[in-house]
Each structure stands twice: as structure tokens, then as C-alpha cells.
PDB file of N, CA and C in Angstrom:
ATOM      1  N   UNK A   1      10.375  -9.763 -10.703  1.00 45.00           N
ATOM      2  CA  UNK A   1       9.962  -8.386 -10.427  1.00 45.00           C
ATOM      3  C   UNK A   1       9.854  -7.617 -11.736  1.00 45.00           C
ATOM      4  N   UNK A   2       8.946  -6.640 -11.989  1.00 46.00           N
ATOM      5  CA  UNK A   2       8.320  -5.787 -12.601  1.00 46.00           C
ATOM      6  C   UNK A   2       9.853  -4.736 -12.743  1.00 46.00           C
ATOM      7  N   UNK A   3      10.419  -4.479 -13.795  1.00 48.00           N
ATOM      8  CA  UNK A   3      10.968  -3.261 -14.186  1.00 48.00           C
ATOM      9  C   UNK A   3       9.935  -2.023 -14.446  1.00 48.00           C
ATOM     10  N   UNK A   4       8.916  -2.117 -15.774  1.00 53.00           N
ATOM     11  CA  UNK A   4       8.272  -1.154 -15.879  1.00 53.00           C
ATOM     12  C   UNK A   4       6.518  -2.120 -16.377  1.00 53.00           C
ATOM     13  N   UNK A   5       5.616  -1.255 -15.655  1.00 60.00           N
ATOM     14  CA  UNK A   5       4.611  -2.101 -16.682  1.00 60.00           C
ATOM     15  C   UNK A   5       3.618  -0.279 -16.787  1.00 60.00           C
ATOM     16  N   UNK A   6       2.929  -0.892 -17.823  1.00 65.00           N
ATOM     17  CA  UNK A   6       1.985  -0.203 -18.141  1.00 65.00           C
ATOM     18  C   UNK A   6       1.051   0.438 -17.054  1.00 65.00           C
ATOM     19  N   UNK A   7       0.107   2.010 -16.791  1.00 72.00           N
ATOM     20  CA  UNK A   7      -0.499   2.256 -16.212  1.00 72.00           C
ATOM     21  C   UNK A   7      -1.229   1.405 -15.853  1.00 72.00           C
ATOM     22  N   UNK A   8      -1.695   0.994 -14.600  1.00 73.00           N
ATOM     23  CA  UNK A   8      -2.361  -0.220 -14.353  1.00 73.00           C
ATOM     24  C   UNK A   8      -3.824   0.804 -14.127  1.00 73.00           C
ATOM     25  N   UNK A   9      -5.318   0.328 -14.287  1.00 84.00           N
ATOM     26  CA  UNK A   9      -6.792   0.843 -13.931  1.00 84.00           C
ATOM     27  C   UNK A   9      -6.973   0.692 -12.351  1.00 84.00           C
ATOM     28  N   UNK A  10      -7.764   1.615 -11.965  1.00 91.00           N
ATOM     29  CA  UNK A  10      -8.501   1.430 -10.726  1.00 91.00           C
ATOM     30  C   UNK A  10      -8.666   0.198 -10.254  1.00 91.00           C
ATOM     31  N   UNK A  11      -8.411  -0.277  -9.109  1.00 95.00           N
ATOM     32  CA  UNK A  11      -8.181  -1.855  -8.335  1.00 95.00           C
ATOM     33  C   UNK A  11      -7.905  -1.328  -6.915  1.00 95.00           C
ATOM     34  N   UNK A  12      -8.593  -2.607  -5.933  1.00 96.00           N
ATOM     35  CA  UNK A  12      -8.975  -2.763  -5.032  1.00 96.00           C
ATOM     36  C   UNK A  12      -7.346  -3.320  -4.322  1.00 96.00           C
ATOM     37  N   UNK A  13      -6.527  -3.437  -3.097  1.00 97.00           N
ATOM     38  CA  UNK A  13      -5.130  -3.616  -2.736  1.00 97.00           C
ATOM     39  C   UNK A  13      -5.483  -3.840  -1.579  1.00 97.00           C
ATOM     40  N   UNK A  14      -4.334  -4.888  -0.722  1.00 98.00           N
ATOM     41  CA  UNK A  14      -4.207  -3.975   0.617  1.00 98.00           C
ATOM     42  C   UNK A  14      -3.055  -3.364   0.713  1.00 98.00           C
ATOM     43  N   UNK A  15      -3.259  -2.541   1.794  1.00 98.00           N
ATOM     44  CA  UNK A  15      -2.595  -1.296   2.211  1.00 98.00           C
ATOM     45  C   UNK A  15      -2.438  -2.023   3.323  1.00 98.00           C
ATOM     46  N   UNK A  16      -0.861  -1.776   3.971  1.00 98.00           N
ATOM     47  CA  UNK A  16      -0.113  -1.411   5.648  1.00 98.00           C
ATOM     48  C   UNK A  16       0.811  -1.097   5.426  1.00 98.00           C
ATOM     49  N   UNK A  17       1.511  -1.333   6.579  1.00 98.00           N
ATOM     50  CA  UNK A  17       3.234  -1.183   6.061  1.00 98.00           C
ATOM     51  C   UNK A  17       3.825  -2.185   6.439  1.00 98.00           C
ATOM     52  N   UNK A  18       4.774  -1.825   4.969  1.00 98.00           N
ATOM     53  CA  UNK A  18       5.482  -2.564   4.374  1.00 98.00           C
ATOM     54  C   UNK A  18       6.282  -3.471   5.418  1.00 98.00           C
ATOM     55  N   UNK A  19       6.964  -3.012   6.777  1.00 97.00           N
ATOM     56  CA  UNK A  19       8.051  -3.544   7.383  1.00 97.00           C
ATOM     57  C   UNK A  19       7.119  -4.769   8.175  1.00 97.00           C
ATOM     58  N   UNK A  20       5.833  -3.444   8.782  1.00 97.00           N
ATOM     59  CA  UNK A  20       4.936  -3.989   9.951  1.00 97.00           C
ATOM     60  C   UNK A  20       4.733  -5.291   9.415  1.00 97.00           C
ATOM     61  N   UNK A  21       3.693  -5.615   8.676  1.00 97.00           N
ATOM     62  CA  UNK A  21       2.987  -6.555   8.328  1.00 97.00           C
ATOM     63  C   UNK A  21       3.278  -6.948   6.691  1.00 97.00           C
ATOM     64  N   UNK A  22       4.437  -6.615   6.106  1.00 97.00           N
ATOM     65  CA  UNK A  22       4.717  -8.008   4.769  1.00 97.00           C
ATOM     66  C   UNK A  22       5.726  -8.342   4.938  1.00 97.00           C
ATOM     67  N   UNK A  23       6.317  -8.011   5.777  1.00 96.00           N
ATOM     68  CA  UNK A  23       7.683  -8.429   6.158  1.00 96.00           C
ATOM     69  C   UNK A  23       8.875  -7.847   4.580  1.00 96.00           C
ATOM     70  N   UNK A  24       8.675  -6.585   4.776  1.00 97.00           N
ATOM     71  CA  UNK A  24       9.706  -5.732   3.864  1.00 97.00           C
ATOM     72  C   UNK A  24      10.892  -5.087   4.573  1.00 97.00           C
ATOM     73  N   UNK A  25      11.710  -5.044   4.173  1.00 93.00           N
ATOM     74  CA  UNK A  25      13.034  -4.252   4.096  1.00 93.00           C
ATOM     75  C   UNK A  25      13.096  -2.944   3.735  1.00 93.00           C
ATOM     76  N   UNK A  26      12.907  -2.156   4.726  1.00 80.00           N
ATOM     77  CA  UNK A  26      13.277  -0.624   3.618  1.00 80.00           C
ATOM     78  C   UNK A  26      13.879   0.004   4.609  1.00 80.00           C
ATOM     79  N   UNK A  27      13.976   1.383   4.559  1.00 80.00           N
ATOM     80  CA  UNK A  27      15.063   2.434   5.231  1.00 80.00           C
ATOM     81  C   UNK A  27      14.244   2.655   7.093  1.00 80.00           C
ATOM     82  N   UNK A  28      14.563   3.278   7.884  1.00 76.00           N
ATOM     83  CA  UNK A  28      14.168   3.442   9.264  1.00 76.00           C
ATOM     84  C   UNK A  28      12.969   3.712   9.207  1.00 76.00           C
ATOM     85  N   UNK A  29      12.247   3.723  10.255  1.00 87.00           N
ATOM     86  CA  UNK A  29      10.506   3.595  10.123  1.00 87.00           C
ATOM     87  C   UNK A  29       9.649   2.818   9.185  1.00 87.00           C
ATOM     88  N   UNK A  30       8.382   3.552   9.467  1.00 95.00           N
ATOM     89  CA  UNK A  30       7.660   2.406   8.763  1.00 95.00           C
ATOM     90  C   UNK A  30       7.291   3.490   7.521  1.00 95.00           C
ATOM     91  N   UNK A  31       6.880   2.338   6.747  1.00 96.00           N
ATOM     92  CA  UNK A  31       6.512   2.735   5.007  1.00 96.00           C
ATOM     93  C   UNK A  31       5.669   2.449   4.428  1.00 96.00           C
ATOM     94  N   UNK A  32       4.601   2.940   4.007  1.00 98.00           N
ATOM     95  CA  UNK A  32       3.140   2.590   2.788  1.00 98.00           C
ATOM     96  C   UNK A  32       3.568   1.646   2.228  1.00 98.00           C
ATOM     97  N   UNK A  33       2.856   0.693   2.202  1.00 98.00           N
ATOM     98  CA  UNK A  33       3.083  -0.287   0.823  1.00 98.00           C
ATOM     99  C   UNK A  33       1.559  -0.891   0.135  1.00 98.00           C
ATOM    100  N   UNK A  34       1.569  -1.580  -0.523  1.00 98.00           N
ATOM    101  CA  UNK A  34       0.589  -2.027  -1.163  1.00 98.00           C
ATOM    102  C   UNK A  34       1.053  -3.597  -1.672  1.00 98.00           C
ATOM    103  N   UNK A  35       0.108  -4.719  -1.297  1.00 97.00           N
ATOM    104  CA  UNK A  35       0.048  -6.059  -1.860  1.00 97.00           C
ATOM    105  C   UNK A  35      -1.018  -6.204  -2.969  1.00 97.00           C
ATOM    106  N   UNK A  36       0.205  -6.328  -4.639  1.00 95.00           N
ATOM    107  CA  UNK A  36      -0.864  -6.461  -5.333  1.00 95.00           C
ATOM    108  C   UNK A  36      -0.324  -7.998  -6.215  1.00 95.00           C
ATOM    109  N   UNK A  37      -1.549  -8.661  -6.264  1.00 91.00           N
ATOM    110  CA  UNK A  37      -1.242  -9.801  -6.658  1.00 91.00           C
ATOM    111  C   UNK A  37      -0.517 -10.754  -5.923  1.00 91.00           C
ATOM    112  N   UNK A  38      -0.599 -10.686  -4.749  1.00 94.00           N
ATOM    113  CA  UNK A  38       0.635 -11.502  -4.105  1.00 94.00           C
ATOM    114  C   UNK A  38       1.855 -10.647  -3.401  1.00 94.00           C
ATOM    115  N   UNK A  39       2.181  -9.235  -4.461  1.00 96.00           N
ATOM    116  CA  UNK A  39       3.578  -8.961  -4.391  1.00 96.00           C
ATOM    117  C   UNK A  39       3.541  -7.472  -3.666  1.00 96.00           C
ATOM    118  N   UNK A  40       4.441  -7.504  -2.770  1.00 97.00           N
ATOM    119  CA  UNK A  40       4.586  -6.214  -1.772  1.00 97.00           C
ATOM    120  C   UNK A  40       5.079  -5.245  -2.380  1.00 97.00           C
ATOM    121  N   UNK A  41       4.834  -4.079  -2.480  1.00 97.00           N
ATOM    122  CA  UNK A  41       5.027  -3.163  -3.006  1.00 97.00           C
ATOM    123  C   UNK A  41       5.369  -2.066  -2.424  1.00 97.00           C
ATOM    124  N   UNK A  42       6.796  -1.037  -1.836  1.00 97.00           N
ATOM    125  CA  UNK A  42       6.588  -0.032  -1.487  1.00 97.00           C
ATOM    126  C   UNK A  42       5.794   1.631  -2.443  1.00 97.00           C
ATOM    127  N   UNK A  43       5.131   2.228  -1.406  1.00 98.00           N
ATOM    128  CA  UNK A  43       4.054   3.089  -2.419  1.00 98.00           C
ATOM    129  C   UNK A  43       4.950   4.317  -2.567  1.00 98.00           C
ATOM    130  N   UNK A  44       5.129   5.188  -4.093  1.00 97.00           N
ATOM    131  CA  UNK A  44       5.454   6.432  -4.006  1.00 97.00           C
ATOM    132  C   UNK A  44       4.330   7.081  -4.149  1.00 97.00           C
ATOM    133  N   UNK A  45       4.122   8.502  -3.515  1.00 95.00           N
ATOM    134  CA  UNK A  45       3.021   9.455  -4.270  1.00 95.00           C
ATOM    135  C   UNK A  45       2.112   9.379  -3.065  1.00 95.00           C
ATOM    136  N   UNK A  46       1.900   8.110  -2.019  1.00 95.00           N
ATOM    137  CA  UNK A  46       1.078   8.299  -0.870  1.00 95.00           C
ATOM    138  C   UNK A  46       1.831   8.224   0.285  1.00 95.00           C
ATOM    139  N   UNK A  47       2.101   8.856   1.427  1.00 94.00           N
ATOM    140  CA  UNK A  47       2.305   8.478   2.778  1.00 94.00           C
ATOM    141  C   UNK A  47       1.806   7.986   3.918  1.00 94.00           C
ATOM    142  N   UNK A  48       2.739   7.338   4.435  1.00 94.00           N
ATOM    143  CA  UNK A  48       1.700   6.373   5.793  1.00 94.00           C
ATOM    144  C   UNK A  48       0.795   7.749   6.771  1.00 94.00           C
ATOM    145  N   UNK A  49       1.521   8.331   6.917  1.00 91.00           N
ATOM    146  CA  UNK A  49       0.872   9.544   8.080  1.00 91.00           C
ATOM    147  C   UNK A  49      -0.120  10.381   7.499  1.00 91.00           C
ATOM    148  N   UNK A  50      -0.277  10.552   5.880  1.00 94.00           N
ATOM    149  CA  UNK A  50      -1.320  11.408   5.676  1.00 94.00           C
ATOM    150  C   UNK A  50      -2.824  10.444   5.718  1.00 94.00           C
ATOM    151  N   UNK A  51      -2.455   9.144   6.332  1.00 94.00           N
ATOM    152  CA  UNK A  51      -3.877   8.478   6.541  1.00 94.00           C
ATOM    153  C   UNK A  51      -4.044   7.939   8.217  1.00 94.00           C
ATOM    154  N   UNK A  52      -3.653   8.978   9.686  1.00 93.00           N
ATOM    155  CA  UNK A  52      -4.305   9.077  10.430  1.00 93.00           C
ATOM    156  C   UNK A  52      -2.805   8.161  11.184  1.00 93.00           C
ATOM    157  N   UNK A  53      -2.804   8.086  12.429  1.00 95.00           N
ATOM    158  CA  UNK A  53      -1.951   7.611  13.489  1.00 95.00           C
ATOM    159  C   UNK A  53      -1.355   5.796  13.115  1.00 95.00           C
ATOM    160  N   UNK A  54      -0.255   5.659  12.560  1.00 95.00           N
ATOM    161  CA  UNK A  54      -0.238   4.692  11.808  1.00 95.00           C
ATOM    162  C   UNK A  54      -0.174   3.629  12.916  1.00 95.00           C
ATOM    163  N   UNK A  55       0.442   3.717  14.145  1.00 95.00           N
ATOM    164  CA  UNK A  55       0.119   3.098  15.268  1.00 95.00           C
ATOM    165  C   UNK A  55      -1.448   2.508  16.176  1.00 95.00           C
ATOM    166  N   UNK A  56      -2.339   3.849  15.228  1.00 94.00           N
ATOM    167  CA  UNK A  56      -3.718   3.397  16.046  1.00 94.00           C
ATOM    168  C   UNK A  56      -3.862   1.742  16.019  1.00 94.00           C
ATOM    169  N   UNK A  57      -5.004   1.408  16.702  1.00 93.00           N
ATOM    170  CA  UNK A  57      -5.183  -0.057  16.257  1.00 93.00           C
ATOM    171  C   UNK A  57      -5.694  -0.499  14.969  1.00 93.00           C
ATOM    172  N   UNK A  58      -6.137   0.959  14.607  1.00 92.00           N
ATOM    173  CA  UNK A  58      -7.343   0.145  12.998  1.00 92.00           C
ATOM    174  C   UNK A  58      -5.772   0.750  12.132  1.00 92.00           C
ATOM    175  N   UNK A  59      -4.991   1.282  12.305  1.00 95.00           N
ATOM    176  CA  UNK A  59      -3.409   1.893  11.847  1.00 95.00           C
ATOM    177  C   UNK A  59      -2.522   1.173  11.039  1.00 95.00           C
ATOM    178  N   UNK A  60      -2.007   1.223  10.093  1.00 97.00           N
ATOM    179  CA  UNK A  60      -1.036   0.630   9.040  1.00 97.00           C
ATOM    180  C   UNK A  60      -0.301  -0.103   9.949  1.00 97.00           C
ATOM    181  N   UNK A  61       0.772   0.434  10.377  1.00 97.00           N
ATOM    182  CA  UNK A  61       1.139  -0.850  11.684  1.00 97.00           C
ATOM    183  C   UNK A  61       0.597  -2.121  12.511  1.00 97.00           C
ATOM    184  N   UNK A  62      -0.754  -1.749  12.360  1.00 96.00           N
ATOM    185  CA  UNK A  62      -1.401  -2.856  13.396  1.00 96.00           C
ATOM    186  C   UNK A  62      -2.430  -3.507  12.388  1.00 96.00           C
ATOM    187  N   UNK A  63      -2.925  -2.862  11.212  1.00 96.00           N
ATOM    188  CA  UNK A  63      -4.076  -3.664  10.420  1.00 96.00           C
ATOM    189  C   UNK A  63      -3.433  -3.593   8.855  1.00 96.00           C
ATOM    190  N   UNK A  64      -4.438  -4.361   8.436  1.00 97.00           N
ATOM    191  CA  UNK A  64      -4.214  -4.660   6.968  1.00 97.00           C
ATOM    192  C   UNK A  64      -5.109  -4.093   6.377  1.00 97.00           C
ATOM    193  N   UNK A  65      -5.523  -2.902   5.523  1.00 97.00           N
ATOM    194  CA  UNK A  65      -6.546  -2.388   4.863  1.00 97.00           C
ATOM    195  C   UNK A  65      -6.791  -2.508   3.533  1.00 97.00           C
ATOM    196  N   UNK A  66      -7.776  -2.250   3.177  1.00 97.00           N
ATOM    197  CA  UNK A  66      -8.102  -1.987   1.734  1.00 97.00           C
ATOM    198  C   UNK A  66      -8.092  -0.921   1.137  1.00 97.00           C
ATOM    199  N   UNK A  67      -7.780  -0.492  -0.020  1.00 97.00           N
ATOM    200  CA  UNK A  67      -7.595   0.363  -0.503  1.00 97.00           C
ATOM    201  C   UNK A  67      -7.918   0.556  -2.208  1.00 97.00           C
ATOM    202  N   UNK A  68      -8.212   1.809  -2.741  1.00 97.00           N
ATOM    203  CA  UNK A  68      -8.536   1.749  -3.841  1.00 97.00           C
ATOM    204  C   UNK A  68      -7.620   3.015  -4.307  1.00 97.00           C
ATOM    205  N   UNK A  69      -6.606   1.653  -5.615  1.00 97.00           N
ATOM    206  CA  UNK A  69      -5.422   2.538  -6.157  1.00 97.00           C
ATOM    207  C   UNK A  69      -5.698   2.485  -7.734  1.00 97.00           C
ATOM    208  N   UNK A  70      -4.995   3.396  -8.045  1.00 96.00           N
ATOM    209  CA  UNK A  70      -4.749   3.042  -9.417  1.00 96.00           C
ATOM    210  C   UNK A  70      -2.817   4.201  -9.577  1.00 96.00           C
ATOM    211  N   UNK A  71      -2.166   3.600 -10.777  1.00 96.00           N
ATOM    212  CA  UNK A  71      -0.983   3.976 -10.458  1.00 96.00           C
ATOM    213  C   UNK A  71      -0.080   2.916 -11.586  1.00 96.00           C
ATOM    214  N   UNK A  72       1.161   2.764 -11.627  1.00 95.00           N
ATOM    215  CA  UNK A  72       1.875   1.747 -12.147  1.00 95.00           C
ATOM    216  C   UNK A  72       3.034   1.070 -11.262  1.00 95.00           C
ATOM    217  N   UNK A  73       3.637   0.185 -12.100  1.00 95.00           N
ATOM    218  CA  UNK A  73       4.660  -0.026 -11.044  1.00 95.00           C
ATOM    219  C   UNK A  73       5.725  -0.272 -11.773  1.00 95.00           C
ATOM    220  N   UNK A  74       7.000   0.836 -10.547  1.00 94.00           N
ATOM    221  CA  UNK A  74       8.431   0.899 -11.844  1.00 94.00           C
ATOM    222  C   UNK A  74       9.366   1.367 -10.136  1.00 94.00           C
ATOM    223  N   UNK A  75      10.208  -0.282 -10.967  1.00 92.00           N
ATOM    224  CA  UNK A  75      11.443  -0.539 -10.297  1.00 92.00           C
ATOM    225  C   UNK A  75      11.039  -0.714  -9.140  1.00 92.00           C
ATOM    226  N   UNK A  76       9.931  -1.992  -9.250  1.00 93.00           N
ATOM    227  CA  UNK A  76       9.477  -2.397  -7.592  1.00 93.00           C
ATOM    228  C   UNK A  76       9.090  -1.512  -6.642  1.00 93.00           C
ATOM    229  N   UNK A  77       8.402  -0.324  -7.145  1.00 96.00           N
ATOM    230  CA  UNK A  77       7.932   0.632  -5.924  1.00 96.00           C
ATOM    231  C   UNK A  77       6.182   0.726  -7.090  1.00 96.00           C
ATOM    232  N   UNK A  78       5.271   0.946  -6.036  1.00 97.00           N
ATOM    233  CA  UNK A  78       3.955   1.707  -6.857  1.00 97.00           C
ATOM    234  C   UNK A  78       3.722   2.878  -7.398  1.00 97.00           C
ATOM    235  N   UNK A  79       3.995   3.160  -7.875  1.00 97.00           N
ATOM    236  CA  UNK A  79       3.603   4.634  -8.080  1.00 97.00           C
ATOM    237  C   UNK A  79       2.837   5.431  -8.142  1.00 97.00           C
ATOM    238  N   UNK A  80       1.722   5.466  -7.198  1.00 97.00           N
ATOM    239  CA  UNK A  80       0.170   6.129  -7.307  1.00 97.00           C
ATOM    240  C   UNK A  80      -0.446   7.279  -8.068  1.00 97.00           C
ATOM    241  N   UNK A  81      -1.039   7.321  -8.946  1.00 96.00           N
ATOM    242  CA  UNK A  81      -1.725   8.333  -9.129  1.00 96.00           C
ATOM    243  C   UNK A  81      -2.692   7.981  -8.114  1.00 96.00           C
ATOM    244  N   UNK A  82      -3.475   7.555  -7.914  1.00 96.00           N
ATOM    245  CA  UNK A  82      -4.419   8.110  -6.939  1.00 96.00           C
ATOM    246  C   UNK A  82      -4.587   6.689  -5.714  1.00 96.00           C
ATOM    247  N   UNK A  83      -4.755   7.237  -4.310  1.00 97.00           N
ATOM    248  CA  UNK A  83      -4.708   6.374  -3.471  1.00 97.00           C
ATOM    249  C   UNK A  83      -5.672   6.577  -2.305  1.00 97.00           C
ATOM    250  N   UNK A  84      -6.684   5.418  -2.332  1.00 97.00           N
ATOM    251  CA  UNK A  84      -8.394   5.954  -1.587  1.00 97.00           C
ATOM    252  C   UNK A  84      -8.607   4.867  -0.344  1.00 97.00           C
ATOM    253  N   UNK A  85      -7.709   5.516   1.247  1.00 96.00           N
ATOM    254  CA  UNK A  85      -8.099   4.384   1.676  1.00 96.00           C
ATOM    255  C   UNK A  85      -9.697   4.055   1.771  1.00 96.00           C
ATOM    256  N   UNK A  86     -10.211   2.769   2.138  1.00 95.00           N
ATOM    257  CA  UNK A  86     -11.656   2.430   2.064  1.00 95.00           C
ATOM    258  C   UNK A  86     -11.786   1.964   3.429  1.00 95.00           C
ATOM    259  N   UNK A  87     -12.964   2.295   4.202  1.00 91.00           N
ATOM    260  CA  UNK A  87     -13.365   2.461   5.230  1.00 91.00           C
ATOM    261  C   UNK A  87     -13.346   0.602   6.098  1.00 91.00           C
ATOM    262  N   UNK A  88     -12.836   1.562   7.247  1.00 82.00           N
ATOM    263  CA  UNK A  88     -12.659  -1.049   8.006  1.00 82.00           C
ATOM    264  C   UNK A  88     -13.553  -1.104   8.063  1.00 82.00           C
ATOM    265  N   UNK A  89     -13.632  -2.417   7.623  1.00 69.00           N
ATOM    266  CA  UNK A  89     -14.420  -3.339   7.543  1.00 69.00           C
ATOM    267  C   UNK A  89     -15.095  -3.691   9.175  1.00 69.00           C
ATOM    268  N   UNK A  90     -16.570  -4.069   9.267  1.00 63.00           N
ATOM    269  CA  UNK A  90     -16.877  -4.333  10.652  1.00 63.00           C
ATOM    270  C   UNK A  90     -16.563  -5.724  10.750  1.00 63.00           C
ATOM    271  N   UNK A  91     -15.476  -5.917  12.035  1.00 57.00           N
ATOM    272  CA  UNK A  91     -14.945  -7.506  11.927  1.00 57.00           C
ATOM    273  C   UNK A  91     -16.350  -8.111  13.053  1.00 57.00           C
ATOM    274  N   UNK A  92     -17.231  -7.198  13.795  1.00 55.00           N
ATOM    275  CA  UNK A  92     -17.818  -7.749  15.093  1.00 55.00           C
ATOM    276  C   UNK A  92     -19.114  -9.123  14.136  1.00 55.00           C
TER     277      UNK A  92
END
């Protein structure tokens, strides 16, 4: 694990939460996270609820999204400067 790294550039992630779908550990409810490189990440700076009913079906709880972050990462959490979810994908 990452202690501190450098501002990381604009990059493409997925986004859910953390408990739902990477199988993370964190405090009661569910939590933003981000998979980058492989590695689960809980997010500071964005929240699950300011991106729409996290329960819906297309919802952090139930899907895996994409997202466009940029941010660093210190002491195993993300730290967003900026966090853009990107529109689902048509699975039909």
C-alpha cells in the first residue's frame, strides 16, 4: 500500500462502493470508492449520495461505474480533486 504518492493526472476508474462490490471494510453504510490499478480505494472529497440513489439499479450498490478522477492517494484513501461520474454504458 501507497503511504503518499504524487498528484496523480486525469484517469479513467471504476467507481461503487467500496463494501457493496470490492469487498471493503469500512465504518456502517456504504462508501465511494474507486479501483485503481487493481487496488480499492476508499474516496475522500466525493460522496456516494451526491451521485443519485446509491441503491438505484444503475446505483453504486448495485453497478460498477466509470468514472473520471484525478486526485492522489495518501494513507490508502483517494483523495479527489475532481470526480466526473461518466454516463452507463448501454449493456443492451
Amino acid at each position: 500500500a501507497y503511504k503518499t504518492t504524487k498528484e496523480r493526472g486525469v484517469q479513467i476508474v471504476e467507481a461503487s462502493c467500496g463494501q457493496c462490490n470490492f469487498g471493503m471494510t469500512g465504518k456502517a453504510g456504504c462508501d465511494l470508492a474507486v479501483r485503481i490499478e487493481g487496488a480499492p480505494y476508499f474516496v475522500d472529497g466525493a460522496k456516494i449520495d451526491k451521485f443519485g440513489d446509491a441503491h438505484a439499479k444503475d446505483g453504486f450498490c448495485n453497478a460498477i461505474r466509470k468514472a473520471k478522477v484525478s486526485g492522489k492517494i495518501k494513507k490508502n484513501r483517494f483523495i479527489a480533486s475532481s470526480f466526473t461520474l461518466l454516463p452507463q454504458e448501454n449493456t443492451d
